[in-house]
Every structure is written in C-alpha cells, then in structure tokens.
Amino acid sequence: MNITLRVWRQKGTDDEGRLATYKLTDVSPDMSFLEMLDVLNEKLTLEGEDPVAFDHDCREGICGACGVVIDGEAHGPERTTTCQLHMRSFKDGDTITVEPWRAKAFPVIKDLVVDRGAFDRIIQAGGYISAPTGTAPDAHAMPVPKPDADRAFDAATCISCGACVAACPNASSMLFTAAKVTHLGMLPQGQPERASRVVKMINQQDEEDFGGCTNIGECAAVCPKGIPLDTISQLNRDLLGSLSKGVG
Amino acid sequence: MAVTGAILVLYLIAHMYGNLKIFSGQEAFDGYAHSLRELGYPMLPENGLLWILRVVLLASVLIHIYAAVALWARARRARPAAQRYKVNKRVARSYASYTMRYGGVLIALFVIFHILHLTTNHIAPGGRSDSPYERLVNGFQPEFWYVTLFYVLSVIMVGLHLRHGIWSALATLGANMSRRQGTLNAIALGISLIVTVGFLLPPLAVTFGLVS
C-alpha cells in the first residue's frame, strides 16, 4: 500500500506546531497503525530527520497509552485503540491525517504525545477507596448483586486513554470521570466515600480546565472500551444526591 | 440549564395549545387570550398570575442564557482556537446538537421580535389591532411572506433545540440508563415534532387562506 501521511509535528509545548507530509510505500495491510508509524520513524531516522514522537506501551489495547486522532476521529475509524487499528482499514493511496488529542488540559509534550496528568489528578481527588489492605478476601465474603457487578465492571474497563476528551466538542472529560464514579459507586467498597467522591472529582475536573458536558455523545461513540453514555447520568444522579445532602 | 429548559418546554406546550385555538374561530381565540389575564382572579389581582408567569419565564430565560454562555466560554477555554483540529469528523453527534448554540441565539432574537409583534404590537405588519386574532391574521398575510418565513425558520430551530435539549436535560437530571436511552430520545423527538408542527399550523393556515 502507498500511504500519504500528514502528521502533526510540534517541537515542544510552546511551539506552534504544523502538519508535515510524508509518503510511505510498501505498507502492509497487516501492519498495525503504530507499526506503520514505526516504519515512518525508521525512514526518518535513516534520512537524518527527527522521528515522530508518539505514546505507546502494551500494543494490546489494554494499557491506554497510545491514542491519536486519525482523520478527525479519536483512535481512527475502528472502535478500538490506535495500536489495534490495522492498515487494512485504509485504502491504497489514502492520505491520512494524524493529530494529537487536543485540549488545554492535555498539553502537547512533543508531536503526538500529550500530558494526561490531568486525569491522574482527577483520580487523586476521589477516584479511589480507602479500604484496609491485606490478603485478598474470599470471593463470596461480600456478596454483590450480578447486575451491579456487571455495571461496575463495564465502567471499570476504562483505560483512561483520553479519547472521550479528544472527541468531545466541548473537550469535556465527563465520560472518564463518570466511568470512575460508576465503577466505584456500584460496589459495596465504594459506598463510604461515594457522596464526597463525585463532588471532589467534578471540582478537580473543572479546575483542570476541561469543558462542560452537553450530552452530545461523541465520547461514548469513540470509546475503545465502549463505556456507556448512561454512566454520565449515573454521575449526575450521584452529584444531585450529594448536593441535596449538603456534601461539598 | 436542564431545569430552566424544562420550565420553558412546559410553557411552549401551553403556548402551542393556546395557538391552536385559532382553528375554533376569533371568539374562542380572543376569549382564551383574555382569560389568561384573569387566571387566578379573584384570588390574585387581575393579571396577577400572568405577571408571575412572566417573571418566572424571564428568569428562566436569563438563567438559561447565562448557563449557555458559561458552557460556551468553558468549551472555548478547554479547546482554544489555536488547538482546533485540522481535520474533524462527526461520529455520533446529531445535527440538532450541532445547532444548539447559534440556534439558541436565533431563538432569542426571534422571541424579542415575536413579543414586539404579537404581544405589544409595536411591530404590526398588516395593521394594529386590539384583537389577538386579528394581529395574527394581519401579520401572516401572504404579502408579509418574510414575516412568515422568519417565523417558520425560527420554529424549526426551536424544534431542533428541543430535540437535543429535552434529551440532554433528561440525561443531566439523571434519567438516562442504557435500556432507556432509546425511549428518552424518542420522547425528545416526539415532543419536538409535536411542538414544531403545532406552532407551524396557525401562521401557515393564515398565509394559505384557511383562516381569515
């Protein structure tokens, strides 16, 4: 396959950045998108140019490190992570535009790499349980109804990749925060801090300069883990409950 | 946003009900309009409940606009102009959600015109009148096609605004659950269609000579 790439190049956070065009020949349809970028970087290195910086780690779709906007869609045309996207999803001769996640809360470090520390700070604000640690308890020591366990698990599959923010027209991180609130709020271990958790996480989200949610639904549509949009309503229910109890 | 929007939707439905009285003739329409002034009378002074409703509506509109401007400003801050995507693709967003912001501005301008036209009658295409029925009939005559056109476009914009707005308000108030998402969207679509058609019928009936 012959592919023309338009890749966002930005030297550092303060650099203005621009799209650079590269041509690749002999791209195999079986390559993953990241392998195709590896090929580009080998070529650039041999030509004495600076390789394109991009985040990646497991390349199995479970760590959430990779993630770029491909032709205007977070993680590209398939509903999976960028590493699990393959070149067979494109056609010979295609021009593909690759951009980083774009949000003020996710400053570009270099090229396609953004700093997602804002997500860590939202988690630090309340996305945890304060439980005594020790050996793992017996699986049946604390019964959890099956529908609750399923719902918690669906939300827990969030890998914090940031595609929701990248796709949101408001650059809101609502789906991410809502996934965490739903995940912990459905389980008995999450109950003691449930009321304060949602308030603290929302406050931190606002402080990080994420936008506000207007229920457009782009986030859930691009989420590689299929986090359902109804987690946002769960968050709003928890928030209304907390505020009416005077928490926060 | 959600609560003030809900108040305004309920008002729109009542307003639409009143408008449809046009098909019962001048007496019924004018009688209905007049009876609004006497709502709650003699418990409340004349025009009392009407003014209470007007204050509630005005407050709702102002809070709604304030919330909208705040959300818009936050979105601008969260993704500044310099960070816009060079290539952007809509995946799931509806056309209705796309129109929310500029559509809202258009609706606000329309409401001002609408009040000056049919409530205070400062703008009176086709002649002033003390009869609400005559104001309506005069204002939507075929020669004032531009008034009708603006009205039709604005009402369609209201319909789009409600299509996303009702769904969004329900989601914000916590009503959305996976198995309910289709139902909520159907409710939003249903109400917005009813309101759009209900508001389009009276002026179009005048323009096309069905009511005179």
Short mmCIF file of C-alpha atoms in Angstrom, two decimals:
data_model
loop_
_atom_site.label_atom_id
_atom_site.label_comp_id
_atom_site.label_asym_id
_atom_site.label_seq_id
_atom_site.Cartn_x
_atom_site.Cartn_y
_atom_site.Cartn_z
CA MET A 1 0.00 0.00 0.00
CA ASN A 2 1.10 3.56 -0.69
CA ILE A 3 0.10 5.95 2.06
CA THR A 4 0.50 9.72 2.33
CA LEU A 5 0.70 10.81 5.96
CA ARG A 6 0.03 14.28 7.29
CA VAL A 7 1.47 14.19 10.78
CA TRP A 8 1.35 16.89 13.44
CA ARG A 9 4.88 17.99 14.31
CA GLN A 10 5.41 20.13 17.37
CA LYS A 11 8.84 20.54 18.99
CA GLY A 12 7.54 21.29 22.47
CA THR A 13 4.61 22.63 24.48
CA ASP A 14 5.26 26.24 23.45
CA ASP A 15 5.96 25.50 19.80
CA GLU A 16 3.15 26.39 17.43
CA GLY A 17 3.22 23.10 15.52
CA ARG A 18 2.33 22.26 11.96
CA LEU A 19 1.26 19.35 9.76
CA ALA A 20 4.14 17.67 7.90
CA THR A 21 3.55 15.44 4.88
CA TYR A 22 5.38 12.12 4.42
CA LYS A 23 4.98 9.45 1.78
CA LEU A 24 5.26 5.77 2.66
CA THR A 25 5.49 2.96 0.13
CA ASP A 26 5.18 -0.79 0.72
CA VAL A 27 2.93 -0.50 3.75
CA SER A 28 1.47 -3.94 4.55
CA PRO A 29 -2.27 -4.07 5.23
CA ASP A 30 -1.44 -6.38 8.16
CA MET A 31 0.62 -3.74 9.94
CA SER A 32 -0.92 -2.06 12.93
CA PHE A 33 -1.17 1.72 12.76
CA LEU A 34 1.68 2.06 15.24
CA GLU A 35 3.87 -0.33 13.23
CA MET A 36 3.24 1.88 10.23
CA LEU A 37 4.44 4.85 12.32
CA ASP A 38 7.50 2.73 13.33
CA VAL A 39 8.26 2.27 9.63
CA LEU A 40 7.94 6.01 9.11
CA ASN A 41 10.29 6.66 12.03
CA GLU A 42 12.90 4.20 10.70
CA LYS A 43 12.78 6.04 7.40
CA LEU A 44 13.02 9.45 9.06
CA THR A 45 15.94 8.29 11.23
CA LEU A 46 17.84 6.96 8.21
CA GLU A 47 17.27 10.27 6.46
CA GLY A 48 18.69 12.07 9.49
CA GLU A 49 15.35 13.61 10.48
CA ASP A 50 13.77 13.70 13.91
CA PRO A 51 11.40 10.71 14.33
CA VAL A 52 7.74 11.37 15.18
CA ALA A 53 7.13 11.07 18.94
CA PHE A 54 4.04 9.06 19.89
CA ASP A 55 2.91 7.32 23.08
CA HIS A 56 2.61 3.54 23.16
CA ASP A 57 3.20 0.72 25.59
CA CYS A 58 1.41 -2.63 25.58
CA ARG A 59 0.23 -2.53 21.96
CA GLU A 60 -2.51 -4.96 23.03
CA GLY A 61 -5.29 -2.44 23.54
CA ILE A 62 -5.27 -2.68 27.33
CA CYS A 63 -2.92 0.00 28.70
CA GLY A 64 -4.41 3.16 27.23
CA ALA A 65 -1.07 4.78 26.43
CA CYS A 66 -1.50 5.13 22.68
CA GLY A 67 -4.09 7.32 21.14
CA VAL A 68 -4.07 9.84 18.33
CA VAL A 69 -6.75 11.50 16.25
CA ILE A 70 -6.76 9.88 12.80
CA ASP A 71 -8.69 11.68 10.05
CA GLY A 72 -10.67 13.57 12.69
CA GLU A 73 -11.65 10.51 14.74
CA ALA A 74 -10.09 9.59 18.07
CA HIS A 75 -8.29 6.23 17.59
CA GLY A 76 -9.30 6.25 13.92
CA PRO A 77 -12.14 4.62 12.01
CA GLU A 78 -12.43 1.39 14.06
CA ARG A 79 -13.80 1.33 17.62
CA THR A 80 -10.58 0.21 19.23
CA THR A 81 -7.29 1.67 20.41
CA THR A 82 -4.82 3.04 17.89
CA CYS A 83 -2.49 0.06 18.44
CA GLN A 84 -5.26 -2.37 17.50
CA LEU A 85 -6.13 -0.44 14.34
CA HIS A 86 -4.66 -2.06 11.24
CA MET A 87 -3.72 -0.61 7.90
CA ARG A 88 -6.33 -2.84 6.21
CA SER A 89 -8.86 -0.28 7.46
CA PHE A 90 -7.39 2.13 4.89
CA LYS A 91 -7.12 2.01 1.13
CA ASP A 92 -4.07 2.10 -1.11
CA GLY A 93 -3.29 5.71 -1.95
CA ASP A 94 -5.09 7.16 1.07
CA THR A 95 -3.97 10.38 2.69
CA ILE A 96 -4.19 10.03 6.47
CA THR A 97 -4.07 12.98 8.86
CA VAL A 98 -2.68 12.24 12.33
CA GLU A 99 -3.10 14.75 15.16
CA PRO A 100 -2.65 14.63 18.93
CA TRP A 101 -5.54 14.78 21.44
CA ARG A 102 -6.42 18.47 21.51
CA ALA A 103 -7.45 20.01 24.81
CA LYS A 104 -5.99 22.68 27.04
CA ALA A 105 -5.90 20.13 29.87
CA PHE A 106 -3.77 17.82 27.68
CA PRO A 107 -0.79 19.98 26.65
CA VAL A 108 1.32 18.60 23.82
CA ILE A 109 4.74 17.49 25.04
CA LYS A 110 6.06 16.65 21.59
CA ASP A 111 4.43 15.82 18.24
CA LEU A 112 1.65 13.35 19.09
CA VAL A 113 2.49 12.93 22.80
CA VAL A 114 0.27 14.77 25.25
CA ASP A 115 0.47 15.09 29.04
CA ARG A 116 -2.56 13.34 30.53
CA GLY A 117 -1.57 14.19 34.12
CA ALA A 118 -4.94 15.95 34.49
CA PHE A 119 -6.60 12.51 34.56
CA ASP A 120 -4.25 11.39 37.36
CA ARG A 121 -5.19 14.45 39.39
CA ILE A 122 -8.92 13.72 38.93
CA ILE A 123 -8.30 10.18 40.22
CA GLN A 124 -6.25 11.55 43.13
CA ALA A 125 -9.14 13.83 44.03
CA GLY A 126 -11.52 10.96 44.71
CA GLY A 127 -11.24 8.03 42.31
CA TYR A 128 -10.18 5.53 44.94
CA ILE A 129 -11.46 3.67 48.02
CA SER A 130 -9.85 3.92 51.46
CA ALA A 131 -10.03 0.25 52.40
CA PRO A 132 -7.74 -1.63 54.78
CA THR A 133 -5.38 -3.73 52.71
CA GLY A 134 -4.19 -7.23 53.45
CA THR A 135 -4.65 -10.59 51.88
CA ALA A 136 -7.37 -10.81 49.25
CA PRO A 137 -10.75 -11.58 50.87
CA ASP A 138 -12.74 -14.65 49.89
CA ALA A 139 -14.69 -14.02 46.72
CA HIS A 140 -18.01 -14.70 48.45
CA ALA A 141 -17.25 -12.74 51.64
CA MET A 142 -19.08 -9.66 50.35
CA PRO A 143 -21.96 -10.55 48.03
CA VAL A 144 -22.54 -8.15 45.12
CA PRO A 145 -25.72 -8.45 43.00
CA LYS A 146 -24.87 -9.59 39.47
CA PRO A 147 -26.34 -6.52 37.66
CA ASP A 148 -24.32 -4.19 39.92
CA ALA A 149 -21.15 -6.20 39.39
CA ASP A 150 -21.71 -6.15 35.62
CA ARG A 151 -22.30 -2.41 35.58
CA ALA A 152 -19.24 -1.74 37.75
CA PHE A 153 -17.14 -3.96 35.52
CA ASP A 154 -18.36 -2.30 32.31
CA ALA A 155 -17.32 1.07 33.73
CA ALA A 156 -14.05 -0.32 35.11
CA THR A 157 -12.88 -1.26 31.62
CA CYS A 158 -11.98 2.43 31.09
CA ILE A 159 -8.26 2.58 30.29
CA SER A 160 -8.01 6.38 30.71
CA CYS A 161 -6.78 6.82 27.16
CA GLY A 162 -8.44 10.24 26.81
CA ALA A 163 -10.33 9.59 23.56
CA CYS A 164 -13.52 10.92 25.19
CA VAL A 165 -11.88 14.30 25.79
CA ALA A 166 -10.32 14.32 22.33
CA ALA A 167 -13.66 13.66 20.64
CA CYS A 168 -15.84 15.91 22.79
CA PRO A 169 -16.77 19.18 21.03
CA ASN A 170 -16.52 20.80 24.49
CA ALA A 171 -13.28 18.96 25.40
CA SER A 172 -15.06 17.65 28.48
CA SER A 173 -13.74 14.70 30.49
CA MET A 174 -17.20 13.78 31.74
CA LEU A 175 -17.23 10.20 30.39
CA PHE A 176 -13.88 9.43 32.05
CA THR A 177 -14.97 10.81 35.43
CA ALA A 178 -18.39 9.20 35.11
CA ALA A 179 -16.82 5.80 34.40
CA LYS A 180 -14.80 6.02 37.62
CA VAL A 181 -17.77 7.25 39.67
CA THR A 182 -19.99 4.45 38.32
CA HIS A 183 -17.32 1.78 38.73
CA LEU A 184 -16.75 2.55 42.43
CA GLY A 185 -20.32 3.61 43.20
CA MET A 186 -21.84 0.28 42.17
CA LEU A 187 -19.72 -1.74 44.60
CA PRO A 188 -20.06 -2.03 48.40
CA GLN A 189 -16.43 -1.00 48.91
CA GLY A 190 -17.14 2.29 47.18
CA GLN A 191 -20.06 3.35 49.38
CA PRO A 192 -18.35 5.13 52.34
CA GLU A 193 -16.81 7.79 50.09
CA ARG A 194 -19.50 7.79 47.40
CA ALA A 195 -21.13 11.12 48.28
CA SER A 196 -17.89 13.11 48.54
CA ARG A 197 -16.13 11.31 45.66
CA VAL A 198 -18.30 12.74 42.90
CA VAL A 199 -18.07 16.31 44.24
CA LYS A 200 -14.28 16.18 44.62
CA MET A 201 -13.74 14.63 41.19
CA ILE A 202 -16.02 17.13 39.45
CA ASN A 203 -14.31 20.04 41.21
CA GLN A 204 -10.91 18.77 40.10
CA GLN A 205 -12.21 18.25 36.56
CA ASP A 206 -13.33 21.88 36.46
CA GLU A 207 -10.02 23.06 37.87
CA GLU A 208 -8.14 21.26 35.10
CA ASP A 209 -9.98 23.39 32.54
CA PHE A 210 -11.94 20.60 30.91
CA GLY A 211 -15.14 21.78 29.23
CA GLY A 212 -18.70 21.13 30.40
CA CYS A 213 -20.80 18.17 29.25
CA THR A 214 -23.72 18.90 26.92
CA ASN A 215 -24.73 15.24 26.34
CA ILE A 216 -23.72 15.18 22.69
CA GLY A 217 -22.48 11.59 22.84
CA GLU A 218 -19.28 11.74 20.77
CA CYS A 219 -17.32 10.39 23.77
CA ALA A 220 -19.18 7.10 24.07
CA ALA A 221 -19.18 6.71 20.29
CA VAL A 222 -15.37 6.74 20.06
CA CYS A 223 -14.58 5.00 23.36
CA PRO A 224 -12.44 1.94 22.54
CA LYS A 225 -13.82 0.19 25.61
CA GLY A 226 -17.46 1.03 24.92
CA ILE A 227 -18.06 2.89 28.20
CA PRO A 228 -21.82 3.57 28.03
CA LEU A 229 -23.15 7.11 27.94
CA ASP A 230 -25.51 6.34 30.83
CA THR A 231 -22.55 6.49 33.25
CA ILE A 232 -22.82 10.28 32.84
CA SER A 233 -26.41 10.16 34.08
CA GLN A 234 -25.23 7.97 36.98
CA LEU A 235 -22.67 10.65 37.85
CA ASN A 236 -25.36 13.34 37.67
CA ARG A 237 -27.65 11.30 39.94
CA ASP A 238 -24.83 10.86 42.48
CA LEU A 239 -24.00 14.57 42.22
CA LEU A 240 -27.62 15.66 42.76
CA GLY A 241 -27.80 13.30 45.75
CA SER A 242 -24.58 14.69 47.23
CA LEU A 243 -25.53 18.33 46.73
CA SER A 244 -29.00 17.80 48.21
CA LYS A 245 -27.33 16.25 51.27
CA GLY A 246 -25.08 19.29 51.51
CA VAL A 247 -21.86 17.39 50.70
CA GLY A 248 -19.20 19.62 49.18
CA MET B 1 -29.73 24.56 32.08
CA ALA B 2 -31.90 21.46 32.41
CA VAL B 3 -34.36 22.87 34.95
CA THR B 4 -34.88 26.23 33.23
CA GLY B 5 -35.14 24.40 29.90
CA ALA B 6 -37.86 22.15 31.32
CA ILE B 7 -39.84 25.20 32.51
CA LEU B 8 -39.58 26.73 29.04
CA VAL B 9 -40.67 23.49 27.33
CA LEU B 10 -43.75 23.25 29.55
CA TYR B 11 -44.54 26.87 28.71
CA LEU B 12 -44.13 26.18 24.98
CA ILE B 13 -46.62 23.30 25.15
CA ALA B 14 -49.19 25.54 26.89
CA HIS B 15 -48.48 28.31 24.35
CA MET B 16 -48.99 25.88 21.48
CA TYR B 17 -52.31 24.75 22.94
CA GLY B 18 -53.44 28.38 23.01
CA ASN B 19 -52.31 28.98 19.43
CA LEU B 20 -54.31 26.04 18.13
CA LYS B 21 -57.49 27.77 19.41
CA ILE B 22 -57.19 29.83 16.21
CA PHE B 23 -58.98 26.98 14.45
CA SER B 24 -62.01 27.44 16.76
CA GLY B 25 -62.59 30.95 15.45
CA GLN B 26 -61.97 34.53 16.53
CA GLU B 27 -64.23 34.43 19.58
CA ALA B 28 -62.62 31.32 21.08
CA PHE B 29 -59.10 32.61 20.40
CA ASP B 30 -59.64 36.11 21.77
CA GLY B 31 -61.64 34.70 24.68
CA TYR B 32 -58.80 32.35 25.54
CA ALA B 33 -56.24 35.15 25.30
CA HIS B 34 -58.37 37.35 27.53
CA SER B 35 -58.93 34.57 30.05
CA LEU B 36 -55.15 34.38 30.58
CA ARG B 37 -55.35 37.83 32.17
CA GLU B 38 -57.92 36.59 34.61
CA LEU B 39 -56.14 33.39 35.61
CA GLY B 40 -56.28 33.05 39.37
CA TYR B 41 -58.69 36.00 39.69
CA PRO B 42 -60.24 36.90 42.17
CA MET B 43 -57.75 35.11 44.43
CA LEU B 44 -54.99 37.16 42.78
CA PRO B 45 -55.35 40.65 41.35
CA GLU B 46 -56.19 40.87 37.66
CA ASN B 47 -53.17 39.99 35.50
CA GLY B 48 -51.57 38.69 38.73
CA LEU B 49 -50.82 35.12 37.72
CA LEU B 50 -49.90 36.30 34.22
CA TRP B 51 -47.21 38.56 35.65
CA ILE B 52 -45.97 35.83 37.99
CA LEU B 53 -45.62 33.55 34.97
CA ARG B 54 -43.88 36.29 33.01
CA VAL B 55 -41.35 36.83 35.80
CA VAL B 56 -40.70 33.08 36.11
CA LEU B 57 -40.27 32.79 32.34
CA LEU B 58 -37.96 35.79 32.11
CA ALA B 59 -35.86 34.46 34.99
CA SER B 60 -35.71 31.05 33.30
CA VAL B 61 -34.64 32.57 30.00
CA LEU B 62 -31.93 34.68 31.66
CA ILE B 63 -30.57 31.76 33.72
CA HIS B 64 -30.72 29.54 30.64
CA ILE B 65 -28.73 32.09 28.62
CA TYR B 66 -26.25 32.59 31.44
CA ALA B 67 -25.64 28.82 31.69
CA ALA B 68 -25.30 28.56 27.91
CA VAL B 69 -22.75 31.38 27.77
CA ALA B 70 -20.82 29.82 30.67
CA LEU B 71 -20.72 26.43 28.89
CA TRP B 72 -19.67 28.08 25.64
CA ALA B 73 -16.89 30.02 27.40
CA ARG B 74 -15.68 26.87 29.16
CA ALA B 75 -15.61 24.98 25.87
CA ARG B 76 -13.60 27.80 24.27
CA ARG B 77 -11.14 27.70 27.16
CA ALA B 78 -10.93 23.90 27.13
CA ARG B 79 -10.00 23.84 23.44
CA PRO B 80 -8.66 27.26 22.41
CA ALA B 81 -8.71 28.36 18.79
CA ALA B 82 -5.01 27.51 18.37
CA GLN B 83 -5.73 23.90 19.35
CA ARG B 84 -8.56 23.21 16.92
CA TYR B 85 -8.39 20.01 14.89
CA LYS B 86 -7.25 20.43 11.30
CA VAL B 87 -9.50 17.53 10.32
CA ASN B 88 -12.63 16.94 12.37
CA LYS B 89 -15.30 14.36 11.84
CA ARG B 90 -18.71 13.96 13.44
CA VAL B 91 -19.15 10.40 14.63
CA ALA B 92 -22.31 10.38 16.71
CA ARG B 93 -23.42 13.95 17.16
CA SER B 94 -26.79 14.87 15.75
CA TYR B 95 -27.47 17.92 13.60
CA ALA B 96 -29.76 19.12 16.40
CA SER B 97 -26.92 19.17 18.94
CA TYR B 98 -24.78 20.99 16.39
CA THR B 99 -27.30 23.86 16.21
CA MET B 100 -27.73 24.36 19.97
CA ARG B 101 -25.53 27.45 20.34
CA TYR B 102 -26.21 29.52 17.23
CA GLY B 103 -29.78 28.22 17.17
CA GLY B 104 -30.22 29.49 20.71
CA VAL B 105 -29.09 32.98 19.65
CA LEU B 106 -31.54 32.93 16.73
CA ILE B 107 -34.37 31.83 19.02
CA ALA B 108 -33.59 34.64 21.48
CA LEU B 109 -33.74 37.23 18.67
CA PHE B 110 -36.96 35.67 17.42
CA VAL B 111 -38.57 35.83 20.87
CA ILE B 112 -37.84 39.57 21.06
CA PHE B 113 -39.37 40.13 17.61
CA HIS B 114 -42.28 37.84 18.46
CA ILE B 115 -43.18 39.76 21.63
CA LEU B 116 -42.92 43.12 19.82
CA HIS B 117 -45.10 41.74 17.04
CA LEU B 118 -47.90 39.80 18.66
CA THR B 119 -47.84 40.78 22.35
CA THR B 120 -47.11 44.52 22.45
CA ASN B 121 -47.96 45.04 18.74
CA HIS B 122 -45.19 47.65 18.30
CA ILE B 123 -44.33 45.91 15.07
CA ALA B 124 -47.60 45.46 13.24
CA PRO B 125 -47.39 44.18 9.69
CA GLY B 126 -50.86 44.47 8.20
CA GLY B 127 -52.11 46.92 10.82
CA ARG B 128 -52.50 47.17 14.58
CA SER B 129 -55.40 45.63 16.39
CA ASP B 130 -56.70 45.07 19.92
CA SER B 131 -57.79 41.58 18.93
CA PRO B 132 -55.01 38.96 19.21
CA TYR B 133 -56.78 37.03 16.47
CA GLU B 134 -56.62 39.97 14.07
CA ARG B 135 -52.97 40.67 14.90
CA LEU B 136 -52.15 37.12 13.93
CA VAL B 137 -54.26 37.13 10.78
CA ASN B 138 -52.89 40.54 9.72
CA GLY B 139 -49.28 39.59 10.43
CA PHE B 140 -49.14 36.40 8.41
CA GLN B 141 -50.89 37.54 5.22
CA PRO B 142 -49.18 36.30 2.01
CA GLU B 143 -47.76 39.78 1.28
CA PHE B 144 -45.76 39.56 4.53
CA TRP B 145 -44.16 36.30 3.42
CA TYR B 146 -40.85 37.35 5.03
CA VAL B 147 -42.52 37.53 8.47
CA THR B 148 -43.91 34.02 7.95
CA LEU B 149 -40.57 32.76 6.63
CA PHE B 150 -38.70 34.08 9.68
CA TYR B 151 -41.36 32.54 11.91
CA VAL B 152 -41.14 29.16 10.18
CA LEU B 153 -37.32 29.09 10.31
CA SER B 154 -37.36 30.07 13.98
CA VAL B 155 -39.92 27.42 14.90
CA ILE B 156 -37.89 24.77 13.08
CA MET B 157 -34.87 25.95 15.05
CA VAL B 158 -36.93 25.65 18.26
CA GLY B 159 -37.78 22.10 17.20
CA LEU B 160 -34.11 21.22 16.72
CA HIS B 161 -33.27 22.94 20.01
CA LEU B 162 -35.86 20.81 21.82
CA ARG B 163 -34.78 17.62 20.04
CA HIS B 164 -31.37 17.78 21.67
CA GLY B 165 -32.39 19.90 24.66
CA ILE B 166 -35.05 17.56 26.04
CA TRP B 167 -32.76 14.55 25.72
CA SER B 168 -29.87 16.48 27.26
CA ALA B 169 -31.97 17.78 30.15
CA LEU B 170 -33.21 14.27 30.95
CA ALA B 171 -29.64 12.95 30.88
CA THR B 172 -28.39 15.80 33.06
CA LEU B 173 -31.14 15.18 35.60
CA GLY B 174 -30.01 11.56 35.79
CA ALA B 175 -32.79 9.83 33.87
CA ASN B 176 -30.61 8.07 31.31
CA MET B 177 -29.93 4.35 31.69
CA SER B 178 -28.70 2.11 28.87
CA ARG B 179 -32.03 0.42 28.31
CA ARG B 180 -33.86 3.75 28.50
CA GLN B 181 -31.67 5.72 26.09
CA GLY B 182 -33.85 4.91 23.08
CA THR B 183 -37.03 5.84 24.97
CA LEU B 184 -35.62 9.18 26.13
CA ASN B 185 -34.56 10.05 22.61
CA ALA B 186 -37.99 9.04 21.30
CA ILE B 187 -39.65 11.30 23.91
CA ALA B 188 -37.40 14.20 22.87
CA LEU B 189 -38.10 13.61 19.19
CA GLY B 190 -41.86 13.22 19.80
CA ILE B 191 -42.25 16.41 21.84
CA SER B 192 -40.11 18.44 19.46
CA LEU B 193 -42.11 17.25 16.44
CA ILE B 194 -45.44 18.00 18.13
CA VAL B 195 -44.27 21.47 19.19
CA THR B 196 -42.85 22.26 15.74
CA VAL B 197 -45.98 21.20 13.88
CA GLY B 198 -48.28 22.76 16.48
CA PHE B 199 -46.60 26.14 16.09
CA LEU B 200 -46.34 26.00 12.31
CA LEU B 201 -50.03 25.26 11.69
CA PRO B 202 -51.65 28.60 12.73
CA PRO B 203 -49.45 31.05 10.74
CA LEU B 204 -49.33 28.78 7.69
CA ALA B 205 -53.11 28.39 7.84
CA VAL B 206 -53.35 32.21 7.71
CA THR B 207 -50.83 32.55 4.91
CA PHE B 208 -52.63 29.96 2.80
CA GLY B 209 -56.01 31.48 3.49
CA LEU B 210 -57.50 28.70 5.62
CA VAL B 211 -58.06 31.16 8.47
CA SER B 212 -59.05 34.75 7.83
#
